Tab-separated table of C-alpha atoms in Angstrom:
chain	number	residue	atom	x	y	z
A	147	MET	CA	11.940	-15.930	24.311
A	148	THR	CA	13.755	-12.968	22.824
A	149	LEU	CA	14.785	-13.090	19.191
A	150	THR	CA	16.398	-10.532	16.936
A	151	ILE	CA	14.357	-10.612	13.749
A	152	ASN	CA	15.577	-8.538	10.822
A	153	GLY	CA	17.606	-6.431	13.214
A	154	ASN	CA	14.753	-5.813	15.695
A	155	GLN	CA	14.784	-7.378	19.120
A	156	MET	CA	11.376	-8.809	20.021
A	157	ASP	CA	9.668	-11.056	22.509
A	158	ILE	CA	8.123	-14.144	21.020
A	159	PRO	CA	5.536	-16.369	22.765
A	160	ASN	CA	7.073	-19.537	24.184
A	161	THR	CA	4.705	-21.654	22.079
A	162	ILE	CA	6.905	-20.833	19.114
A	163	THR	CA	9.672	-23.379	19.164
A	164	ASN	CA	10.796	-23.717	15.552
A	165	VAL	CA	11.183	-21.751	12.327
A	166	GLN	CA	7.913	-23.007	10.866
A	167	HIS	CA	6.013	-21.803	13.952
A	168	LEU	CA	7.691	-18.431	13.670
A	169	LEU	CA	6.652	-17.975	10.035
A	170	SER	CA	3.081	-19.008	10.876
A	171	HIS	CA	3.037	-16.582	13.794
A	172	PHE	CA	3.680	-13.704	11.401
A	173	LYS	CA	1.369	-15.264	8.761
A	174	LEU	CA	4.279	-15.680	6.381
A	175	GLU	CA	3.954	-19.417	5.748
A	176	GLN	CA	2.387	-18.896	2.309
A	177	LYS	CA	4.919	-16.255	1.363
A	178	SER	CA	8.019	-16.849	-0.669
A	179	THR	CA	10.681	-16.220	1.954
A	180	VAL	CA	14.147	-17.348	2.861
A	181	VAL	CA	15.155	-17.700	6.501
A	182	GLU	CA	18.616	-17.337	7.921
A	183	LEU	CA	19.274	-18.336	11.510
A	184	ASN	CA	22.466	-17.057	13.131
A	185	ASN	CA	24.004	-16.520	9.676
A	186	GLU	CA	23.028	-19.942	8.394
A	187	ILE	CA	20.371	-20.455	5.739
A	188	ILE	CA	17.609	-22.816	6.828
A	189	GLU	CA	16.219	-24.733	3.874
A	190	LYS	CA	12.426	-24.846	3.645
A	191	SER	CA	12.370	-28.605	4.222
A	192	ALA	CA	14.124	-28.063	7.565
A	193	HIS	CA	11.868	-25.278	8.890
A	194	ALA	CA	9.787	-27.606	11.050
A	195	GLU	CA	12.782	-29.282	12.672
A	196	GLN	CA	14.878	-26.176	13.191
A	197	ALA	CA	14.511	-25.255	16.853
A	198	LEU	CA	14.761	-21.656	18.014
A	199	ALA	CA	16.594	-20.567	21.134
A	200	ASP	CA	16.627	-17.417	23.200
A	201	GLY	CA	18.932	-14.810	21.664
A	202	ASP	CA	18.822	-16.243	18.141
A	203	ARG	CA	19.264	-13.877	15.237
A	204	VAL	CA	16.740	-14.492	12.493
A	205	GLU	CA	16.728	-12.904	9.056
A	206	ILE	CA	13.632	-13.258	6.900
A	207	VAL	CA	14.172	-12.030	3.352
A	208	HIS	CA	12.236	-12.056	0.104
A	209	PHE	CA	12.418	-10.824	-3.478
A	210	ILE	CA	11.374	-7.272	-4.174
A	211	GLY	CA	11.516	-5.107	-7.286
A	212	GLY	CA	15.033	-4.406	-8.503
A	213	GLY	CA	17.074	-3.925	-11.654
B	213	MET	CA	17.710	-16.909	-29.547
B	214	LEU	CA	19.481	-15.854	-26.367
B	215	LYS	CA	21.342	-18.686	-24.652
B	216	ILE	CA	22.629	-18.313	-21.100
B	217	ALA	CA	24.202	-21.504	-19.747
B	218	ASN	CA	21.529	-24.172	-20.304
B	219	TYR	CA	18.679	-21.644	-20.663
B	220	GLU	CA	17.256	-20.529	-24.016
B	221	PHE	CA	15.122	-17.464	-24.594
B	222	ASN	CA	13.304	-16.075	-27.605
B	223	SER	CA	13.348	-12.563	-26.193
B	224	HIS	CA	16.580	-10.579	-25.944
B	225	LEU	CA	15.097	-8.195	-23.383
B	226	LEU	CA	15.729	-8.597	-19.663
B	227	LEU	CA	13.475	-6.419	-17.566
B	228	GLY	CA	14.129	-5.002	-14.105
B	229	THR	CA	11.206	-4.899	-11.696
B	230	GLY	CA	12.037	-1.837	-9.580
B	231	LYS	CA	10.495	1.633	-9.337
B	232	TYR	CA	7.040	1.001	-10.822
B	233	ALA	CA	4.240	3.227	-9.570
B	234	ASP	CA	1.854	0.284	-9.245
B	235	PHE	CA	1.872	-3.453	-9.791
B	236	ARG	CA	-1.000	-3.554	-12.290
B	237	LEU	CA	0.788	-1.150	-14.586
B	238	GLN	CA	3.961	-3.158	-14.116
B	239	GLN	CA	2.166	-6.363	-14.984
B	240	GLN	CA	0.929	-4.799	-18.222
B	241	ALA	CA	4.406	-3.492	-19.024
B	242	VAL	CA	5.947	-6.912	-18.452
B	243	THR	CA	3.353	-8.499	-20.739
B	244	ALA	CA	3.853	-5.870	-23.443
B	245	SER	CA	7.631	-6.305	-23.325
B	246	GLU	CA	7.313	-10.054	-23.988
B	247	THR	CA	10.357	-10.520	-21.792
B	248	GLU	CA	11.098	-13.959	-20.395
B	249	ILE	CA	13.611	-12.772	-17.787
B	250	LEU	CA	12.882	-10.574	-14.768
B	251	THR	CA	15.425	-9.282	-12.284
B	252	PHE	CA	14.782	-8.821	-8.572
B	253	ALA	CA	16.508	-7.598	-5.436
B	254	VAL	CA	16.736	-9.463	-2.122
B	255	ARG	CA	15.676	-7.526	0.958
B	256	ARG	CA	14.461	-7.983	4.508
B	257	MET	CA	10.761	-8.662	4.703
B	258	ASN	CA	8.442	-6.418	6.658
B	259	ILE	CA	7.176	-9.209	8.876
B	260	PHE	CA	4.369	-7.116	10.334
B	261	GLU	CA	2.805	-6.562	6.947
B	262	ALA	CA	2.364	-10.055	5.607
B	263	SER	CA	-0.624	-8.902	3.572
B	264	GLN	CA	1.494	-6.416	1.655
B	265	PRO	CA	1.417	-7.435	-2.011
B	266	ASN	CA	4.572	-8.559	-3.749
B	267	PHE	CA	5.047	-8.403	-7.502
B	268	LEU	CA	6.196	-12.022	-7.576
B	269	GLU	CA	2.716	-13.046	-6.435
B	270	MET	CA	1.148	-11.233	-9.367
B	271	ILE	CA	2.920	-13.123	-12.103
B	272	ASP	CA	3.049	-16.780	-13.025
B	273	VAL	CA	6.650	-17.458	-11.991
B	274	ASP	CA	6.725	-20.549	-14.207
B	275	ASN	CA	6.536	-18.263	-17.245
B	276	TYR	CA	9.656	-16.317	-16.320
B	277	THR	CA	13.254	-16.936	-15.450
B	278	LEU	CA	14.088	-14.920	-12.366
B	279	ILE	CA	17.483	-13.351	-11.913
B	280	PRO	CA	18.014	-11.939	-8.441
B	281	ASN	CA	20.747	-9.371	-8.044
B	282	THR	CA	23.218	-8.728	-5.248
B	283	ALA	CA	22.436	-4.998	-5.231
B	284	GLY	CA	23.195	-3.410	-1.890
B	285	ALA	CA	26.361	-5.450	-1.454
B	286	LYS	CA	29.614	-3.534	-1.228
B	287	THR	CA	31.912	-6.510	-0.709
B	288	ALA	CA	32.309	-10.012	-2.092
B	289	GLU	CA	31.293	-11.441	1.278
B	290	GLU	CA	27.994	-9.539	1.240
B	291	ALA	CA	27.316	-10.420	-2.387
B	292	VAL	CA	27.944	-14.136	-1.822
B	293	ARG	CA	25.583	-14.099	1.145
B	294	ILE	CA	22.803	-12.456	-0.881
B	295	ALA	CA	23.363	-14.897	-3.747
B	296	LYS	CA	22.971	-17.844	-1.383
B	297	LEU	CA	19.824	-16.399	0.164
B	298	ALA	CA	18.390	-15.898	-3.317
B	299	LYS	CA	19.163	-19.434	-4.386
B	300	ALA	CA	17.605	-20.851	-1.216
B	301	SER	CA	14.270	-19.475	-2.415
B	302	GLY	CA	14.247	-22.376	-4.830
B	303	LEU	CA	13.100	-19.996	-7.559
B	304	CYS	CA	16.338	-19.622	-9.480
B	305	ASP	CA	19.949	-20.627	-9.872
B	306	MET	CA	21.110	-17.523	-11.697
B	307	ILE	CA	22.594	-14.487	-10.005
B	308	LYS	CA	23.377	-11.005	-11.255
B	309	VAL	CA	26.514	-9.951	-9.424
B	310	GLU	CA	26.164	-6.249	-8.708
B	311	ILE	CA	28.623	-4.729	-6.278
B	312	ILE	CA	28.600	-0.976	-6.192
B	313	GLY	CA	31.979	0.633	-5.598
B	314	ASP	CA	30.953	4.282	-5.737
B	315	GLN	CA	27.674	5.609	-4.367
B	316	LYS	CA	27.429	8.696	-6.556
B	317	THR	CA	27.922	7.025	-9.910
B	318	LEU	CA	26.774	3.550	-8.810
B	319	LEU	CA	29.639	2.154	-10.834
B	320	PRO	CA	30.595	-1.412	-9.969
B	321	ASP	CA	33.666	-2.472	-7.998
B	322	PRO	CA	35.723	-4.613	-10.397
B	323	PHE	CA	37.852	-6.273	-7.713
B	324	GLU	CA	34.994	-7.388	-5.476
B	325	THR	CA	33.017	-8.434	-8.567
B	326	LEU	CA	35.816	-10.688	-9.803
B	327	LYS	CA	36.261	-12.222	-6.360
B	328	THR	CA	32.521	-12.840	-6.014
B	329	CYS	CA	32.243	-14.467	-9.430
B	330	GLU	CA	35.052	-16.851	-8.592
B	331	ILE	CA	33.351	-17.961	-5.360
B	332	LEU	CA	29.868	-18.283	-6.881
B	333	LEU	CA	31.121	-20.245	-9.889
B	334	ASP	CA	32.753	-22.686	-7.466
B	335	GLU	CA	29.397	-23.012	-5.717
B	336	GLY	CA	27.645	-23.896	-8.962
B	337	PHE	CA	25.743	-20.687	-9.627
B	338	ILE	CA	24.971	-19.352	-13.090
B	339	VAL	CA	26.841	-16.087	-12.785
B	340	LEU	CA	26.101	-12.865	-14.660
B	341	PRO	CA	28.339	-10.010	-13.513
B	342	TYR	CA	27.375	-6.370	-14.010
B	343	ILE	CA	30.589	-4.494	-14.886
B	344	SER	CA	31.829	-1.235	-16.343
B	345	ASP	CA	32.679	-1.315	-20.039
B	346	ASP	CA	36.168	-2.607	-19.242
B	347	VAL	CA	37.442	-4.890	-21.973
B	348	VAL	CA	40.152	-6.532	-19.886
B	349	LEU	CA	37.877	-7.194	-16.920
B	350	ALA	CA	35.353	-8.760	-19.306
B	351	LYS	CA	38.098	-11.032	-20.618
B	352	ARG	CA	39.241	-12.004	-17.134
B	353	LEU	CA	35.689	-12.826	-16.044
B	354	GLN	CA	35.153	-14.867	-19.163
B	355	GLU	CA	38.292	-16.842	-18.394
B	356	LEU	CA	36.900	-17.521	-14.929
B	357	GLY	CA	33.863	-19.065	-16.564
B	358	VAL	CA	31.023	-16.592	-16.006
B	359	HIS	CA	27.919	-17.336	-18.063
B	360	ALA	CA	27.335	-13.839	-19.430
B	361	ILE	CA	29.012	-10.448	-19.276
B	362	MET	CA	26.846	-7.437	-18.475
B	363	PRO	CA	28.635	-4.162	-19.179
B	364	GLY	CA	26.834	-0.914	-18.422
B	365	ALA	CA	26.013	1.516	-21.217
B	366	SER	CA	26.135	4.439	-18.750
B	367	PRO	CA	25.420	4.851	-15.013
B	368	ILE	CA	22.399	3.002	-13.594
B	369	GLY	CA	19.158	4.902	-14.057
B	370	SER	CA	20.883	7.784	-15.844
B	371	GLY	CA	19.234	7.153	-19.199
B	372	GLN	CA	22.325	8.486	-20.953
B	373	GLY	CA	22.455	5.631	-23.420
B	374	LEU	CA	25.645	4.160	-24.874
B	375	LEU	CA	28.453	6.508	-23.868
B	376	ASN	CA	31.213	4.299	-25.234
B	377	PRO	CA	29.894	2.097	-28.023
B	378	MET	CA	33.462	1.304	-29.074
B	379	ASN	CA	34.318	-0.373	-25.773
B	380	LEU	CA	31.050	-2.294	-25.856
B	381	SER	CA	31.958	-3.443	-29.381
B	382	PHE	CA	35.378	-4.589	-28.209
B	383	ILE	CA	33.773	-6.573	-25.378
B	384	ILE	CA	31.217	-8.116	-27.739
B	385	GLU	CA	33.814	-8.981	-30.384
B	386	GLN	CA	36.081	-10.880	-28.028
B	387	SER	CA	33.358	-12.543	-25.977
B	388	THR	CA	32.593	-16.248	-26.087
B	389	VAL	CA	29.627	-15.826	-23.726
B	390	PRO	CA	26.541	-13.626	-24.212
B	391	VAL	CA	27.093	-9.919	-23.673
B	392	ILE	CA	24.060	-8.199	-22.186
B	393	VAL	CA	24.169	-4.416	-22.127
B	394	ASP	CA	22.921	-3.489	-18.682
B	395	ALA	CA	22.156	-0.071	-17.191
B	396	GLY	CA	21.927	3.400	-18.647
B	397	ILE	CA	19.532	2.659	-21.491
B	398	GLY	CA	17.245	5.663	-21.933
B	399	SER	CA	15.357	5.235	-25.182
B	400	PRO	CA	14.443	2.580	-27.725
B	401	ALA	CA	17.212	3.963	-29.960
B	402	ASP	CA	19.766	3.120	-27.249
B	403	ALA	CA	18.468	-0.430	-26.965
B	404	ALA	CA	18.468	-0.860	-30.743
B	405	LEU	CA	22.040	0.433	-30.987
B	406	ALA	CA	23.228	-2.006	-28.324
B	407	MET	CA	21.705	-4.861	-30.291
B	408	GLU	CA	23.097	-3.530	-33.585
B	409	LEU	CA	26.569	-3.653	-32.037
B	410	GLY	CA	26.010	-7.376	-31.570
B	411	ALA	CA	24.903	-7.561	-27.955
B	412	SER	CA	23.005	-10.738	-27.104
B	413	GLY	CA	20.569	-8.867	-24.920
B	414	VAL	CA	19.661	-5.667	-23.126
B	415	LEU	CA	18.759	-5.351	-19.439
B	416	LEU	CA	16.812	-2.252	-18.549
B	417	ASN	CA	14.485	-1.019	-15.826
B	418	THR	CA	14.168	2.746	-15.367
B	419	ALA	CA	13.711	3.430	-19.089
B	420	VAL	CA	10.395	1.570	-18.876
B	421	SER	CA	9.339	1.993	-15.235
B	422	ASP	CA	9.839	5.775	-15.267
B	423	ALA	CA	8.520	6.419	-18.770
B	424	GLN	CA	5.336	8.487	-18.989
B	425	ASP	CA	3.606	5.425	-20.420
B	426	PRO	CA	5.523	2.360	-19.193
B	427	VAL	CA	3.336	-0.089	-21.113
B	428	LYS	CA	3.906	1.646	-24.439
B	429	MET	CA	7.612	2.036	-23.681
B	430	ALA	CA	7.848	-1.677	-22.888
B	431	LEU	CA	6.444	-2.405	-26.337
B	432	ALA	CA	8.798	0.143	-27.919
B	433	MET	CA	11.786	-1.518	-26.237
B	434	LYS	CA	10.695	-4.948	-27.408
B	435	LEU	CA	10.424	-3.719	-31.004
B	436	ALA	CA	13.694	-1.767	-30.818
B	437	ILE	CA	15.583	-4.779	-29.533
B	438	GLU	CA	14.111	-6.961	-32.264
B	439	ALA	CA	14.934	-4.321	-34.887
B	440	GLY	CA	18.475	-3.958	-33.592
B	441	ARG	CA	18.980	-7.701	-33.593
B	442	TYR	CA	17.698	-8.090	-37.157
B	443	GLY	CA	19.890	-5.175	-38.205
B	444	TYR	CA	22.940	-6.826	-36.684
B	445	GLU	CA	22.197	-10.151	-38.332
B	446	ALA	CA	21.542	-8.462	-41.680
B	447	GLY	CA	24.899	-6.648	-41.553
B	448	ARG	CA	24.849	-2.889	-41.937
B	449	ILE	CA	26.610	-1.074	-44.787
B	450	SER	CA	29.924	0.592	-44.136
B	451	LYS	CA	30.018	4.342	-43.722
B	452	LYS	CA	31.383	6.299	-46.702
B	453	THR	CA	32.513	9.896	-46.885
B	454	TYR	CA	30.730	10.767	-50.104
B	455	ALA	CA	27.353	10.051	-51.625
B	456	SER	CA	26.573	6.985	-53.664
B	457	ALA	CA	23.499	7.341	-55.905
B	458	SER	CA	20.672	4.897	-55.329
B	459	SER	CA	19.187	5.516	-58.772
B	460	PRO	CA	21.103	4.440	-61.902
B	461	THR	CA	23.055	7.188	-63.626
B	462	GLU	CA	22.680	5.442	-67.004
B	463	GLY	CA	19.626	5.658	-69.266
B	464	MET	CA	18.439	9.120	-68.339
B	465	SER	CA	15.676	10.416	-70.549
B	466	THR	CA	16.726	13.900	-71.524
B	467	VAL	CA	15.096	16.691	-73.473
B	468	GLU	CA	17.157	17.488	-76.582
B	469	GLN	CA	18.212	21.069	-76.594
B	470	GLY	CA	17.492	22.485	-80.023
């Protein structure tokens, strides 16, 4: 499956079928992140149910230093 | 006591978290400042470097109120999106609306800021707009229902201090919500002056992060803000043109001239 994650197109193993899997794949499950799928925010509680499809655009953001 | 919406703080210092050389030093500076409010930016994560440390992981987030900003946004649409992403973190319901309208001066866009505040207030955010020292804009935002007004003292990161204390005074005088002087603070004297004018708080970042000794500067800022606040509450004397003796003029012991 091909996803566009944070602006980069990448191939993802087909075992990854939902947002929670995706975060685990990149070892981000313990991180404080917010996920947006095709311009829609996916609440943490919905990560496991939110299916991913070929061509999806995923944004994974977090807090960094700022004023 | 600084009150923003339903939040109460003992400290009047809001500290930005950008630009520090290393996290340990930053941690010490944050502790020395005794701030209770930290600001953050929202950015894409580097997903290939999950092990990369993040300052949020180095502090006990329960001890601080986090205020994410919308920095990077140039339009209301972008700012609203960032605000929603920030809120979805579950770490905060406050947002600093920062929409830059000019890249050289980093001065905020008043029109997009107003529009953004209106949308975010409707969505139930606690909204703190960063604005220029525009008295009328401050009034208009207050009428919209923003929870604090954050006028800049001078351009972000410039360290030029309070370039127009009179406008800041006008904003403070008319305001029914806390006024937090944000951006441009260079020295403890600047922070103290902002508080002496009656500001409810000061938000600064570069003045501490880029100081030669950020930890000592954090302490200096804390003390300056406390001093300025006490000075404001105590009520300064008015300025006079001529001198007024502090020692009595009566009862002088003089040597009789014989």
